[in-house]
Each structure stands twice: as structure tokens, then as C-alpha cells.
Amino acid sequence: MTAPAATASETLCRFSESLRFEDIPPEVIDKAKLLTLDLLGISLAARADPIDASLRAAARAFDGQGGGKIDTGPCSAVGETRKMPAASAAFLNAALGHSLDFDDTHTESIIHTAAPIVPPALAAAEGFRRNGREMLRSMIAAFEATIRIGLAAPGAFHARGFHMTAIAGAFGAALAYGPMASLSGRRLVSTLGICGSQAAGLFEYLEDGSPVKALHPGWAAHSGIMATILAGGDFGGPATVLEGRFGLLRSHLGDEPFNAAALTDGLGHRWETLATAYKPYPCGHVIHAFLDAAQTVRREKGFESEKIESIVCHAAKGAIDLVLDPIEAKRRPRTSYEGKFSLPYCLGNIFVRGRCGVDEFTDEAVREERVLDVAGKVEYRQDDTQDFPRFLPGKIEVRLKGGETLAAEEKHQRGCPENPISAEDICGKFMDNARRSLPPSRAGEAMDIILGLEKLDRVDPLTVILREAEK
């Protein structure tokens, strides 16, 4: 009798269990270390941001911290002098890591890869006293699995209002944490089955500028660990959670087509981790190529922002839905978080301030009338020829008073493999971010530890530094 074919969950779990560190290409290991560096640097920067307070209060409430000085759990979170339970620590690190919208994106699947995966992997490595090689191995397996969930229907989840970082991230978090928690076989498969009943995240925050998107990878990390705990106690979950009759793909996509084969295609041969793109700006990734195009126009033809008559953005519908529509609302963001998803506001920053960094996303900054005046001149045209979401291009036309029109186009956002930034750039970004809550010397030590992660017998030298972060 022929054995039934393995489900996608079973295949992903088997890959996560059997992947050996020695079989991972060196360039994939290097990429995983840089993704970890990038994510934790953003978490450290967010420690000094106003959003930190509410996220930290929630993490503390989860574990019932009182006023004592005894550690309440085995795991470390950025800026927490006491250790916390793994789920609480991972929640806080992940939510902080995504809260500035400065973290990586796997472009085609439209998933922020590191935020839901690095924190639970770090928690598992610390809590179960695993070495750096084990942490890297688990993270990479989780990266590969998470990305493939998005590749089953690129852009389709987003078009229906679902944030794939939150949804696929829960499964990735479980695969990052579970193997280091010694789960295997049916228990690990059940972990993914349980994740299917916890994976959630909506784009409705775009309607009023609420910061709820920061919660998405935090809750995914928390959910993945909770699923592991439940499955470790022999609580079951369906093996067909991804492609089944009522599984993730059919329940979330309805009648939209999907490619179930993409869930497992190329595992261990095609390393999707390498296709992950870094962010040079702390705002929605679909905005970035437009900002670089604006910088090109500004450099090549110096002019004052008051000379701008209009700016036309040529964009794919998926980008329009996120950062340009409704245009009147996008021209005047109500909150600093809403500014991160306003292409008009971000372009205003480039043409008025010459930059669009962390300091341009405060409640005070988004009220700057000179910036809003430029934002009010932004229009858009839908361009159905753009290869979106495989790439996130940007094309602008700037018309000056007097009639001169200047144009620039970036076909690939900076930081993706087709338009890369260097490891030195990522290290510089880390130092800029980490120094917002750590002395430069300690930030430098943390960077060196992360870049040598495979040499660590334990991750404690890193987690000690993370706990020192201050506002």
C-alpha cells in the first residue's frame, strides 16, 4: 500500500529538523547574521521611541512581573534588566524590531523576514542553552519556510487586507523555536497546526494611522512559542493546516488562485533568504525607490522645495493601495506612524529636509508645514507594467514653476539583491540605531558578537548587552 504524500507542514518540519549547519551555504549564513544584526539594531533604536512604553507594559503584563528583583524567566528582552518567559521576551523584541518599519522585506512574498523569527530563535538559544550554530540553523530553516508561505500567493493576501508578516510569521516563529525546544516529528507538525488558529494581522491600521502593525511580528513570535508549548504537551494540530480544505490558503484567499507547490519548492536548494532586502529608510518598503528617485532629481538639479509645482508618482496598484490612496489623507498624515505609509509625506521630507530617517517620524515632524506643502503637490498615475510585487520600483516626475519637468526612475529598491547595499552599510545602520539606547562601545561589542554568532557556545554575551539598553 502506498503511503500518503506528506503534507506541506510535514515537509517543512522535516526540513527544519534535518537541516545541518554544515549544509548551509556560507553566503546564507552571512546573510542570516546580517539580518539578525539589522533587526536587533532596530529593536535597540525603538527602546528610545515613544512606542516602547506600551509594548513594554504589555510584555510585562504577560508574565505578571511584580516588584521583586529575582529573574522571572530564562530569556532576555531589549531594555529589561530582569529576564522574562520566552514568549514575553520574544514578543517585546519582535514588536520593537518592527515598530520603526525599518526592518527587512523579502520582496516577492512581501514578508518582513527577521522580525517574527530572530526573537524566538534568540529566546530558544538562551533558554535552552543552545549555541550560535544551532540558533543560525533554526533561523535559516524558519526563514525559508516562512517566505514560501508568502510565495504560494504573492501579493494576494495583501490585496485582501492580510499582513503576511503576522500570518506566515507565526509559523516561522514556531519553526525557529520548536527544534531548539527539542520538538520533533508529530509534535512539531502539530505546532504548525496550532499556529493556524493563532495567525492574524490586518492592514486596517492604514485607515487611521494606528501603530498596531508593530504588534504583528510580536504576536506572531508569541504565538509560535505558545504553539510549541501546547504541542510539547501533546496538544494536537492539523497537519493540513496550510493547504487543507479549511487551511490557511483557502480560508484567507477564498476563490483566489494559489500555488500549493510553492510551499515546499526548492527547500535546501534554492535559498530564498538571499533574496531578502534591507531597508535604508524607516518607512513602507514600497516607498523606498521613489525616495531614491527623488534624491537623484534633487542632486542633479538643485532647487528649493518652494519651486515645486507638482510631483507625479507612477506606481503599481499594490503600492497605490498602501501609500498613495486615499491621496488627500496621505498628503496630511495624522500621526507619525501614518507618515511611514504616506509617500507624499516621505517625498516632502526628501525635498525639504534632504533626508527621511528615524527623526522624521515623530508627531512633531509630521506637522511641519513646509513638508506638508510639498506633500500636498503629490499626485499618482497607475502603472500596470511594473513588475510588482516581485520588485518595488519607483518613478517620479517633478514639475517646477516655469514649466521644467525633471524625471527619475529606480527599477529596484536599494537594498535588494538587484540593487544591493554592502555589509558595511548594514553595520553602519546598526551602529546608528543601537547608539540610541547603548553607549557606542557596547553597541560595537554587540555587533562583533552577532557577526561571530557561529562561534558562540552560548548567546549570553549578547543578551547581557541587550538588557542594558536605556531610553
CSV table of C-alpha atoms in Angstrom, one decimal:
chain,number,residue,atom,x,y,z
A,1,MET,CA,0.0,0.0,0.0
A,2,THR,CA,1.4,3.4,-1.0
A,3,ALA,CA,2.0,5.8,1.9
A,4,PRO,CA,0.1,9.1,1.7
A,5,ALA,CA,2.0,12.0,0.4
A,6,ALA,CA,3.5,14.3,3.0
A,7,THR,CA,1.6,17.5,3.7
A,8,ALA,CA,3.3,20.8,3.3
A,9,SER,CA,3.6,21.1,7.1
A,10,GLU,CA,5.2,17.7,7.4
A,11,THR,CA,7.7,18.6,4.7
A,12,LEU,CA,8.6,22.0,6.2
A,13,CYS,CA,9.0,20.4,9.7
A,14,ARG,CA,11.2,17.6,8.3
A,15,PHE,CA,13.4,20.2,6.6
A,16,SER,CA,13.7,22.2,9.8
A,17,GLU,CA,14.6,19.1,11.8
A,18,SER,CA,17.1,17.6,9.4
A,19,LEU,CA,18.9,20.7,8.1
A,20,ARG,CA,22.6,20.6,9.1
A,21,PHE,CA,24.6,23.8,9.7
A,22,GLU,CA,27.4,22.3,7.6
A,23,ASP,CA,25.0,22.0,4.6
A,24,ILE,CA,24.0,25.7,4.6
A,25,PRO,CA,26.0,27.8,2.0
A,26,PRO,CA,28.3,30.3,3.7
A,27,GLU,CA,26.6,33.2,1.9
A,28,VAL,CA,23.3,32.2,3.5
A,29,ILE,CA,24.9,32.1,7.0
A,30,ASP,CA,26.4,35.5,6.4
A,31,LYS,CA,23.0,36.9,5.3
A,32,ALA,CA,21.3,35.4,8.4
A,33,LYS,CA,23.9,37.1,10.6
A,34,LEU,CA,23.4,40.5,8.9
A,35,LEU,CA,19.6,40.1,9.1
A,36,THR,CA,19.9,39.4,12.9
A,37,LEU,CA,22.2,42.4,13.3
A,38,ASP,CA,19.8,44.6,11.4
A,39,LEU,CA,16.7,43.5,13.4
A,40,LEU,CA,18.3,43.8,16.8
A,41,GLY,CA,19.7,47.2,16.0
A,42,ILE,CA,16.2,48.4,15.2
A,43,SER,CA,14.9,46.9,18.4
A,44,LEU,CA,17.6,48.9,20.3
A,45,ALA,CA,16.6,52.1,18.4
A,46,ALA,CA,13.0,51.6,19.3
A,47,ARG,CA,13.9,51.4,23.0
A,48,ALA,CA,14.2,55.2,22.8
A,49,ASP,CA,11.0,55.7,20.9
A,50,PRO,CA,7.6,56.6,22.5
A,51,ILE,CA,6.1,53.3,21.2
A,52,ASP,CA,8.4,51.4,23.6
A,53,ALA,CA,6.3,52.2,26.7
A,54,SER,CA,3.0,50.5,25.7
A,55,LEU,CA,4.8,47.4,24.1
A,56,ARG,CA,6.9,47.0,27.2
A,57,ALA,CA,3.9,47.3,29.6
A,58,ALA,CA,2.2,44.6,27.6
A,59,ALA,CA,5.2,42.2,27.7
A,60,ARG,CA,5.4,42.7,31.5
A,61,ALA,CA,1.7,42.1,31.9
A,62,PHE,CA,2.0,38.8,30.1
A,63,ASP,CA,4.4,37.4,32.7
A,64,GLY,CA,2.9,39.1,35.8
A,65,GLN,CA,6.1,40.9,36.8
A,66,GLY,CA,5.9,42.3,40.3
A,67,GLY,CA,8.3,44.5,42.2
A,68,GLY,CA,10.9,41.9,43.2
A,69,LYS,CA,14.4,41.6,41.9
A,70,ILE,CA,14.5,37.8,41.1
A,71,ASP,CA,14.5,36.8,37.5
A,72,THR,CA,11.0,35.8,36.4
A,73,GLY,CA,12.1,33.8,33.4
A,74,PRO,CA,15.0,32.5,31.4
A,75,CYS,CA,15.1,34.9,28.5
A,76,SER,CA,16.2,38.5,27.8
A,77,ALA,CA,14.4,41.4,26.2
A,78,VAL,CA,15.9,44.7,25.0
A,79,GLY,CA,16.0,47.1,27.9
A,80,GLU,CA,14.6,44.6,30.5
A,81,THR,CA,17.1,44.2,33.4
A,82,ARG,CA,15.2,41.1,34.6
A,83,LYS,CA,14.7,38.1,32.4
A,84,MET,CA,11.2,37.1,31.2
A,85,PRO,CA,9.4,34.0,30.0
A,86,ALA,CA,10.4,33.2,26.4
A,87,ALA,CA,7.0,34.2,24.9
A,88,SER,CA,7.1,37.6,26.6
A,89,ALA,CA,10.7,38.4,25.7
A,90,ALA,CA,10.2,37.3,22.1
A,91,PHE,CA,7.0,39.4,21.8
A,92,LEU,CA,8.8,42.6,23.0
A,93,ASN,CA,12.0,42.1,20.9
A,94,ALA,CA,9.9,41.4,17.8
A,95,ALA,CA,7.4,44.2,18.2
A,96,LEU,CA,10.3,46.7,18.9
A,97,GLY,CA,12.1,45.3,15.9
A,98,HIS,CA,9.2,46.1,13.6
A,99,SER,CA,7.9,49.2,15.3
A,100,LEU,CA,10.0,51.7,13.3
A,101,ASP,CA,9.2,50.0,10.0
A,102,PHE,CA,12.9,49.8,9.3
A,103,ASP,CA,13.4,46.0,9.1
A,104,ASP,CA,14.0,43.8,6.1
A,105,THR,CA,11.5,42.6,3.5
A,106,HIS,CA,11.5,39.5,1.2
A,107,THR,CA,10.1,41.4,-1.7
A,108,GLU,CA,8.2,38.8,-3.7
A,109,SER,CA,6.4,37.2,-0.7
A,110,ILE,CA,6.1,40.7,0.9
A,111,ILE,CA,7.2,39.4,4.3
A,112,HIS,CA,9.3,41.1,6.9
A,113,THR,CA,11.5,38.0,7.5
A,114,ALA,CA,13.6,38.6,10.6
A,115,ALA,CA,11.2,40.3,12.9
A,116,PRO,CA,9.0,37.3,13.8
A,117,ILE,CA,11.9,34.8,13.6
A,118,VAL,CA,15.1,36.2,15.2
A,119,PRO,CA,13.5,37.0,18.6
A,120,PRO,CA,12.0,33.4,19.2
A,121,ALA,CA,15.3,31.9,18.0
A,122,LEU,CA,17.2,34.1,20.4
A,123,ALA,CA,14.9,33.1,23.2
A,124,ALA,CA,15.2,29.4,22.5
A,125,ALA,CA,19.0,29.7,22.2
A,126,GLU,CA,19.2,31.5,25.6
A,127,GLY,CA,16.5,29.5,27.4
A,128,PHE,CA,17.7,26.1,26.2
A,129,ARG,CA,21.3,27.0,26.3
A,130,ARG,CA,21.9,26.3,22.6
A,131,ASN,CA,25.0,27.5,20.7
A,132,GLY,CA,25.2,30.1,18.0
A,133,ARG,CA,25.3,27.5,15.2
A,134,GLU,CA,22.1,25.9,16.4
A,135,MET,CA,20.4,29.4,16.5
A,136,LEU,CA,21.6,30.2,13.0
A,137,ARG,CA,20.4,26.8,11.7
A,138,SER,CA,17.0,27.2,13.2
A,139,MET,CA,16.6,30.7,12.0
A,140,ILE,CA,17.6,29.9,8.4
A,141,ALA,CA,15.2,26.9,8.3
A,142,ALA,CA,12.4,29.2,9.6
A,143,PHE,CA,13.3,32.0,7.1
A,144,GLU,CA,13.0,29.5,4.2
A,145,ALA,CA,9.7,28.1,5.4
A,146,THR,CA,8.1,31.5,6.2
A,147,ILE,CA,9.0,33.0,2.8
A,148,ARG,CA,7.5,30.1,1.0
A,149,ILE,CA,4.1,30.5,2.6
A,150,GLY,CA,4.0,34.0,1.1
A,151,LEU,CA,5.2,32.7,-2.3
A,152,ALA,CA,2.2,30.5,-2.5
A,153,ALA,CA,0.2,33.6,-3.5
A,154,PRO,CA,2.5,36.6,-3.8
A,155,GLY,CA,0.5,39.8,-3.1
A,156,ALA,CA,-2.8,38.1,-2.9
A,157,PHE,CA,-3.0,38.0,0.9
A,158,HIS,CA,-2.2,41.7,1.0
A,159,ALA,CA,-4.9,42.5,-1.6
A,160,ARG,CA,-7.4,41.0,0.8
A,161,GLY,CA,-6.1,43.1,3.7
A,162,PHE,CA,-3.9,40.4,5.5
A,163,HIS,CA,-0.4,41.3,6.6
A,164,MET,CA,1.7,38.2,5.7
A,165,THR,CA,4.4,39.0,8.3
A,166,ALA,CA,1.9,38.4,11.0
A,167,ILE,CA,0.3,35.4,9.4
A,168,ALA,CA,3.3,33.5,8.0
A,169,GLY,CA,5.4,34.8,10.8
A,170,ALA,CA,3.6,32.7,13.4
A,171,PHE,CA,4.6,29.5,11.5
A,172,GLY,CA,8.2,30.8,11.2
A,173,ALA,CA,8.4,31.6,14.9
A,174,ALA,CA,7.4,28.0,15.7
A,175,LEU,CA,10.0,26.6,13.4
A,176,ALA,CA,12.6,28.9,14.9
A,177,TYR,CA,11.8,27.9,18.4
A,178,GLY,CA,10.4,24.4,18.3
A,179,PRO,CA,13.5,22.4,17.2
A,180,MET,CA,15.7,24.1,19.8
A,181,ALA,CA,13.0,23.2,22.3
A,182,SER,CA,13.6,19.5,21.3
A,183,LEU,CA,10.2,19.1,19.5
A,184,SER,CA,10.3,16.8,16.5
A,185,GLY,CA,8.0,14.5,14.4
A,186,ARG,CA,4.3,14.7,15.0
A,187,ARG,CA,4.7,17.2,17.8
A,188,LEU,CA,6.5,19.7,15.6
A,189,VAL,CA,3.9,19.2,12.9
A,190,SER,CA,1.1,19.9,15.5
A,191,THR,CA,2.9,23.1,16.4
A,192,LEU,CA,2.3,24.4,12.9
A,193,GLY,CA,-1.3,23.2,13.0
A,194,ILE,CA,-1.8,25.1,16.2
A,195,CYS,CA,-0.3,28.2,14.7
A,196,GLY,CA,-3.0,28.2,12.0
A,197,SER,CA,-5.6,29.0,14.7
A,198,GLN,CA,-3.4,31.9,16.0
A,199,ALA,CA,-2.1,33.6,12.9
A,200,ALA,CA,-3.6,37.0,12.4
A,201,GLY,CA,-2.9,40.5,11.2
A,202,LEU,CA,-4.9,43.1,9.2
A,203,PHE,CA,-4.0,46.2,7.2
A,204,GLU,CA,-6.8,48.3,8.6
A,205,TYR,CA,-4.3,50.4,10.5
A,206,LEU,CA,-3.8,52.2,7.2
A,207,GLU,CA,-7.2,53.9,7.7
A,208,ASP,CA,-6.3,55.9,10.8
A,209,GLY,CA,-2.6,55.6,11.3
A,210,SER,CA,-2.8,53.4,14.4
A,211,PRO,CA,0.5,51.7,15.3
A,212,VAL,CA,-1.0,48.3,15.5
A,213,LYS,CA,1.3,46.9,12.7
A,214,ALA,CA,4.1,46.9,15.2
A,215,LEU,CA,2.2,44.3,17.2
A,216,HIS,CA,2.1,41.9,14.2
A,217,PRO,CA,5.5,40.2,14.4
A,218,GLY,CA,5.5,40.4,18.2
A,219,TRP,CA,2.2,38.5,18.4
A,220,ALA,CA,3.5,36.0,15.7
A,221,ALA,CA,6.6,35.4,17.8
A,222,HIS,CA,4.4,34.9,20.9
A,223,SER,CA,2.0,32.6,19.1
A,224,GLY,CA,4.8,30.4,17.7
A,225,ILE,CA,6.2,29.9,21.2
A,226,MET,CA,2.8,29.2,22.7
A,227,ALA,CA,2.1,26.7,19.9
A,228,THR,CA,5.3,24.9,20.8
A,229,ILE,CA,4.4,24.8,24.5
A,230,LEU,CA,1.0,23.3,23.6
A,231,ALA,CA,2.3,20.8,21.2
A,232,GLY,CA,5.0,19.8,23.6
A,233,GLY,CA,2.2,18.8,26.0
A,234,ASP,CA,0.7,16.6,23.2
A,235,PHE,CA,-2.0,19.1,22.2
A,236,GLY,CA,-2.7,18.3,18.6
A,237,GLY,CA,-2.9,20.5,15.5
A,238,PRO,CA,-3.9,19.6,11.9
A,239,ALA,CA,-1.1,18.5,9.5
A,240,THR,CA,-3.0,20.0,6.6
A,241,VAL,CA,-3.2,23.5,8.2
A,242,LEU,CA,-1.6,25.2,5.1
A,243,GLU,CA,-3.2,23.6,2.0
A,244,GLY,CA,-6.1,21.7,3.5
A,245,ARG,CA,-9.8,22.2,2.8
A,246,PHE,CA,-10.1,24.7,5.5
A,247,GLY,CA,-6.4,25.5,5.8
A,248,LEU,CA,-4.7,28.9,5.6
A,249,LEU,CA,-4.6,29.3,1.8
A,250,ARG,CA,-8.3,28.5,1.2
A,251,SER,CA,-9.6,30.3,4.3
A,252,HIS,CA,-7.7,33.5,3.7
A,253,LEU,CA,-7.7,33.6,-0.1
A,254,GLY,CA,-11.2,32.5,-0.8
A,255,ASP,CA,-11.6,31.9,-4.6
A,256,GLU,CA,-8.2,33.5,-5.4
A,257,PRO,CA,-5.7,31.1,-7.0
A,258,PHE,CA,-2.7,29.9,-5.2
A,259,ASN,CA,0.3,27.6,-5.8
A,260,ALA,CA,0.5,25.0,-3.0
A,261,ALA,CA,3.7,23.5,-4.6
A,262,ALA,CA,5.5,26.8,-3.7
A,263,LEU,CA,5.2,25.9,0.0
A,264,THR,CA,8.0,23.4,-0.4
A,265,ASP,CA,9.5,24.0,-3.7
A,266,GLY,CA,13.3,24.2,-3.7
A,267,LEU,CA,13.8,23.6,0.0
A,268,GLY,CA,17.5,23.2,0.7
A,269,HIS,CA,18.5,24.0,-2.9
A,270,ARG,CA,17.1,27.5,-3.6
A,271,TRP,CA,17.8,29.8,-0.7
A,272,GLU,CA,15.2,32.5,-0.6
A,273,THR,CA,16.9,34.0,2.5
A,274,LEU,CA,19.4,35.5,0.0
A,275,ALA,CA,16.5,37.4,-1.8
A,276,THR,CA,15.7,39.4,1.4
A,277,ALA,CA,16.1,43.1,1.0
A,278,TYR,CA,17.3,45.6,3.6
A,279,LYS,CA,15.7,49.0,4.3
A,280,PRO,CA,17.7,52.2,4.0
A,281,TYR,CA,14.6,54.3,5.1
A,282,PRO,CA,12.3,53.6,8.2
A,283,CYS,CA,9.0,53.6,6.2
A,284,GLY,CA,6.9,51.3,4.0
A,285,HIS,CA,9.2,49.4,1.6
A,286,VAL,CA,7.2,50.3,-1.5
A,287,ILE,CA,8.2,54.0,-0.8
A,288,HIS,CA,11.9,53.5,-1.0
A,289,ALA,CA,12.6,53.5,-4.7
A,290,PHE,CA,10.6,56.7,-5.0
A,291,LEU,CA,12.7,58.3,-2.4
A,292,ASP,CA,15.9,57.4,-4.1
A,293,ALA,CA,14.5,58.7,-7.4
A,294,ALA,CA,13.7,62.0,-5.6
A,295,GLN,CA,17.3,62.1,-4.2
A,296,THR,CA,18.5,61.7,-7.8
A,297,VAL,CA,16.4,64.6,-9.0
A,298,ARG,CA,17.4,66.8,-6.1
A,299,ARG,CA,21.2,66.1,-6.6
A,300,GLU,CA,21.2,66.5,-10.3
A,301,LYS,CA,19.2,69.8,-10.4
A,302,GLY,CA,19.5,71.6,-7.1
A,303,PHE,CA,16.4,73.7,-6.3
A,304,GLU,CA,14.4,74.9,-3.4
A,305,SER,CA,11.2,73.0,-2.4
A,306,GLU,CA,9.2,76.2,-3.0
A,307,LYS,CA,9.9,75.9,-6.7
A,308,ILE,CA,8.0,72.6,-7.0
A,309,GLU,CA,4.6,72.9,-8.8
A,310,SER,CA,3.7,69.2,-8.8
A,311,ILE,CA,5.1,65.7,-8.3
A,312,VAL,CA,3.6,62.7,-10.2
A,313,CYS,CA,4.3,59.2,-8.9
A,314,HIS,CA,4.0,56.3,-11.4
A,315,ALA,CA,3.1,53.3,-9.2
A,316,ALA,CA,1.6,49.8,-9.3
A,317,LYS,CA,-1.8,49.3,-7.9
A,318,GLY,CA,-0.4,47.4,-4.9
A,319,ALA,CA,1.8,50.3,-4.0
A,320,ILE,CA,-1.0,52.8,-4.5
A,321,ASP,CA,-3.3,50.9,-2.2
A,322,LEU,CA,-0.7,51.1,0.6
A,323,VAL,CA,0.9,54.5,0.4
A,324,LEU,CA,-1.0,56.8,-2.1
A,325,ASP,CA,-4.7,56.1,-1.6
A,326,PRO,CA,-6.7,58.0,-0.5
A,327,ILE,CA,-4.5,60.7,-1.7
A,328,GLU,CA,-5.9,63.6,0.4
A,329,ALA,CA,-5.4,61.6,3.6
A,330,LYS,CA,-1.9,60.6,2.5
A,331,ARG,CA,-0.9,64.2,1.9
A,332,ARG,CA,-1.5,65.1,5.6
A,333,PRO,CA,-0.7,62.2,7.9
A,334,ARG,CA,-2.4,62.4,11.2
A,335,THR,CA,0.2,60.5,13.2
A,336,SER,CA,3.9,59.8,13.0
A,337,TYR,CA,3.1,56.1,12.3
A,338,GLU,CA,0.7,57.1,9.5
A,339,GLY,CA,3.6,59.1,8.0
A,340,LYS,CA,5.5,55.9,7.4
A,341,PHE,CA,2.9,54.8,4.9
A,342,SER,CA,2.5,58.2,3.2
A,343,LEU,CA,4.5,58.5,0.0
A,344,PRO,CA,3.6,62.2,-0.3
A,345,TYR,CA,4.9,62.9,3.3
A,346,CYS,CA,8.1,61.0,2.7
A,347,LEU,CA,8.8,62.8,-0.6
A,348,GLY,CA,8.2,66.1,1.3
A,349,ASN,CA,11.0,65.1,3.7
A,350,ILE,CA,13.4,64.5,0.8
A,351,PHE,CA,12.7,67.7,-0.9
A,352,VAL,CA,12.6,69.9,2.2
A,353,ARG,CA,14.9,68.2,4.7
A,354,GLY,CA,17.1,66.3,2.3
A,355,ARG,CA,16.6,63.1,4.3
A,356,CYS,CA,13.9,60.7,5.6
A,357,GLY,CA,15.3,58.9,8.7
A,358,VAL,CA,14.1,57.9,12.2
A,359,ASP,CA,13.9,61.6,13.3
A,360,GLU,CA,11.5,62.5,10.6
A,361,PHE,CA,8.8,60.2,12.0
A,362,THR,CA,7.7,62.0,15.2
A,363,ASP,CA,4.4,63.6,15.9
A,364,GLU,CA,6.1,67.0,15.7
A,365,ALA,CA,7.9,66.2,12.4
A,366,VAL,CA,4.7,65.2,10.6
A,367,ARG,CA,3.2,68.6,11.4
A,368,GLU,CA,6.0,70.6,9.6
A,369,GLU,CA,4.1,72.8,7.2
A,370,ARG,CA,6.9,73.1,4.6
A,371,VAL,CA,7.0,69.3,4.3
A,372,LEU,CA,3.2,69.1,4.1
A,373,ASP,CA,3.1,71.8,1.4
A,374,VAL,CA,5.3,69.6,-0.8
A,375,ALA,CA,3.2,66.5,0.1
A,376,GLY,CA,0.1,68.4,-1.0
A,377,LYS,CA,1.5,68.6,-4.5
A,378,VAL,CA,1.9,64.9,-5.0
A,379,GLU,CA,-0.3,63.0,-7.4
A,380,TYR,CA,-0.2,59.5,-8.8
A,381,ARG,CA,-0.7,57.5,-12.0
A,382,GLN,CA,-1.3,53.8,-12.0
A,383,ASP,CA,1.3,51.9,-14.0
A,384,ASP,CA,0.3,48.3,-14.7
A,385,THR,CA,3.6,47.5,-16.5
A,386,GLN,CA,5.6,47.5,-13.3
A,387,ASP,CA,6.8,44.1,-12.0
A,388,PHE,CA,5.2,44.4,-8.6
A,389,PRO,CA,5.5,42.8,-6.0
A,390,ARG,CA,8.5,40.9,-7.4
A,391,PHE,CA,10.2,44.3,-7.3
A,392,LEU,CA,9.3,47.6,-5.7
A,393,PRO,CA,10.1,50.2,-8.3
A,394,GLY,CA,9.6,53.9,-8.2
A,395,LYS,CA,9.2,56.6,-10.9
A,396,ILE,CA,8.6,60.3,-10.3
A,397,GLU,CA,8.2,63.4,-12.4
A,398,VAL,CA,8.8,66.7,-10.8
A,399,ARG,CA,7.4,69.8,-12.5
A,400,LEU,CA,8.9,73.1,-11.4
A,401,LYS,CA,7.3,76.5,-11.6
A,402,GLY,CA,8.2,77.8,-15.0
A,403,GLY,CA,7.4,74.6,-16.7
A,404,GLU,CA,10.6,72.5,-16.4
A,405,THR,CA,10.0,68.8,-15.7
A,406,LEU,CA,12.5,66.5,-14.1
A,407,ALA,CA,12.2,62.7,-14.0
A,408,ALA,CA,13.9,59.8,-12.4
A,409,GLU,CA,13.2,56.1,-12.0
A,410,GLU,CA,14.6,53.3,-9.9
A,411,LYS,CA,13.5,49.9,-11.1
A,412,HIS,CA,14.7,48.1,-8.0
A,413,GLN,CA,14.6,49.4,-4.4
A,414,ARG,CA,18.0,49.9,-2.9
A,415,GLY,CA,19.0,47.1,-0.5
A,416,CYS,CA,17.6,44.3,-2.6
A,417,PRO,CA,19.9,41.8,-4.4
A,418,GLU,CA,19.4,43.6,-7.7
A,419,ASN,CA,20.4,47.0,-6.1
A,420,PRO,CA,22.5,45.9,-3.1
A,421,ILE,CA,23.9,47.7,-0.2
A,422,SER,CA,27.1,46.5,1.4
A,423,ALA,CA,27.7,44.7,4.7
A,424,GLU,CA,29.5,47.8,5.8
A,425,ASP,CA,26.3,49.8,5.2
A,426,ILE,CA,24.3,47.3,7.4
A,427,CYS,CA,26.9,47.6,10.1
A,428,GLY,CA,26.7,51.4,9.9
A,429,LYS,CA,22.9,51.3,10.1
A,430,PHE,CA,23.2,49.0,13.2
A,431,MET,CA,25.6,51.4,15.0
A,432,ASP,CA,23.4,54.4,14.2
A,433,ASN,CA,20.3,52.5,15.6
A,434,ALA,CA,22.0,50.8,18.6
A,435,ARG,CA,23.6,54.0,19.8
A,436,ARG,CA,20.1,55.4,20.5
A,437,SER,CA,20.0,53.2,23.6
A,438,LEU,CA,23.5,51.9,24.2
A,439,PRO,CA,26.9,53.5,24.6
A,440,PRO,CA,28.9,53.2,21.3
A,441,SER,CA,31.4,50.8,22.9
A,442,ARG,CA,28.7,48.4,24.0
A,443,ALA,CA,26.9,48.7,20.6
A,444,GLY,CA,30.2,47.8,18.9
A,445,GLU,CA,30.6,44.8,21.2
A,446,ALA,CA,27.1,43.6,20.3
A,447,MET,CA,27.8,44.0,16.6
A,448,ASP,CA,31.0,41.9,16.9
A,449,ILE,CA,29.2,39.2,18.8
A,450,ILE,CA,26.4,38.9,16.2
A,451,LEU,CA,28.8,38.8,13.3
A,452,GLY,CA,30.6,36.0,15.0
A,453,LEU,CA,27.4,34.2,16.1
A,454,GLU,CA,28.5,30.8,14.8
A,455,LYS,CA,31.5,30.9,17.3
A,456,LEU,CA,29.4,31.3,20.4
A,457,ASP,CA,28.9,28.4,22.8
A,458,ARG,CA,26.1,30.4,24.4
A,459,VAL,CA,24.3,33.6,23.4
A,460,ASP,CA,24.5,35.1,26.9
A,461,PRO,CA,27.3,37.6,26.0
A,462,LEU,CA,24.8,39.2,23.5
A,463,THR,CA,21.7,39.0,25.7
A,464,VAL,CA,23.6,40.7,28.6
A,465,ILE,CA,24.2,43.8,26.3
A,466,LEU,CA,20.6,43.8,25.0
A,467,ARG,CA,19.3,44.1,28.6
A,468,GLU,CA,21.4,47.2,29.2
A,469,ALA,CA,19.5,49.3,26.6
A,470,GLU,CA,18.1,52.5,28.1
A,471,LYS,CA,15.8,55.3,26.9
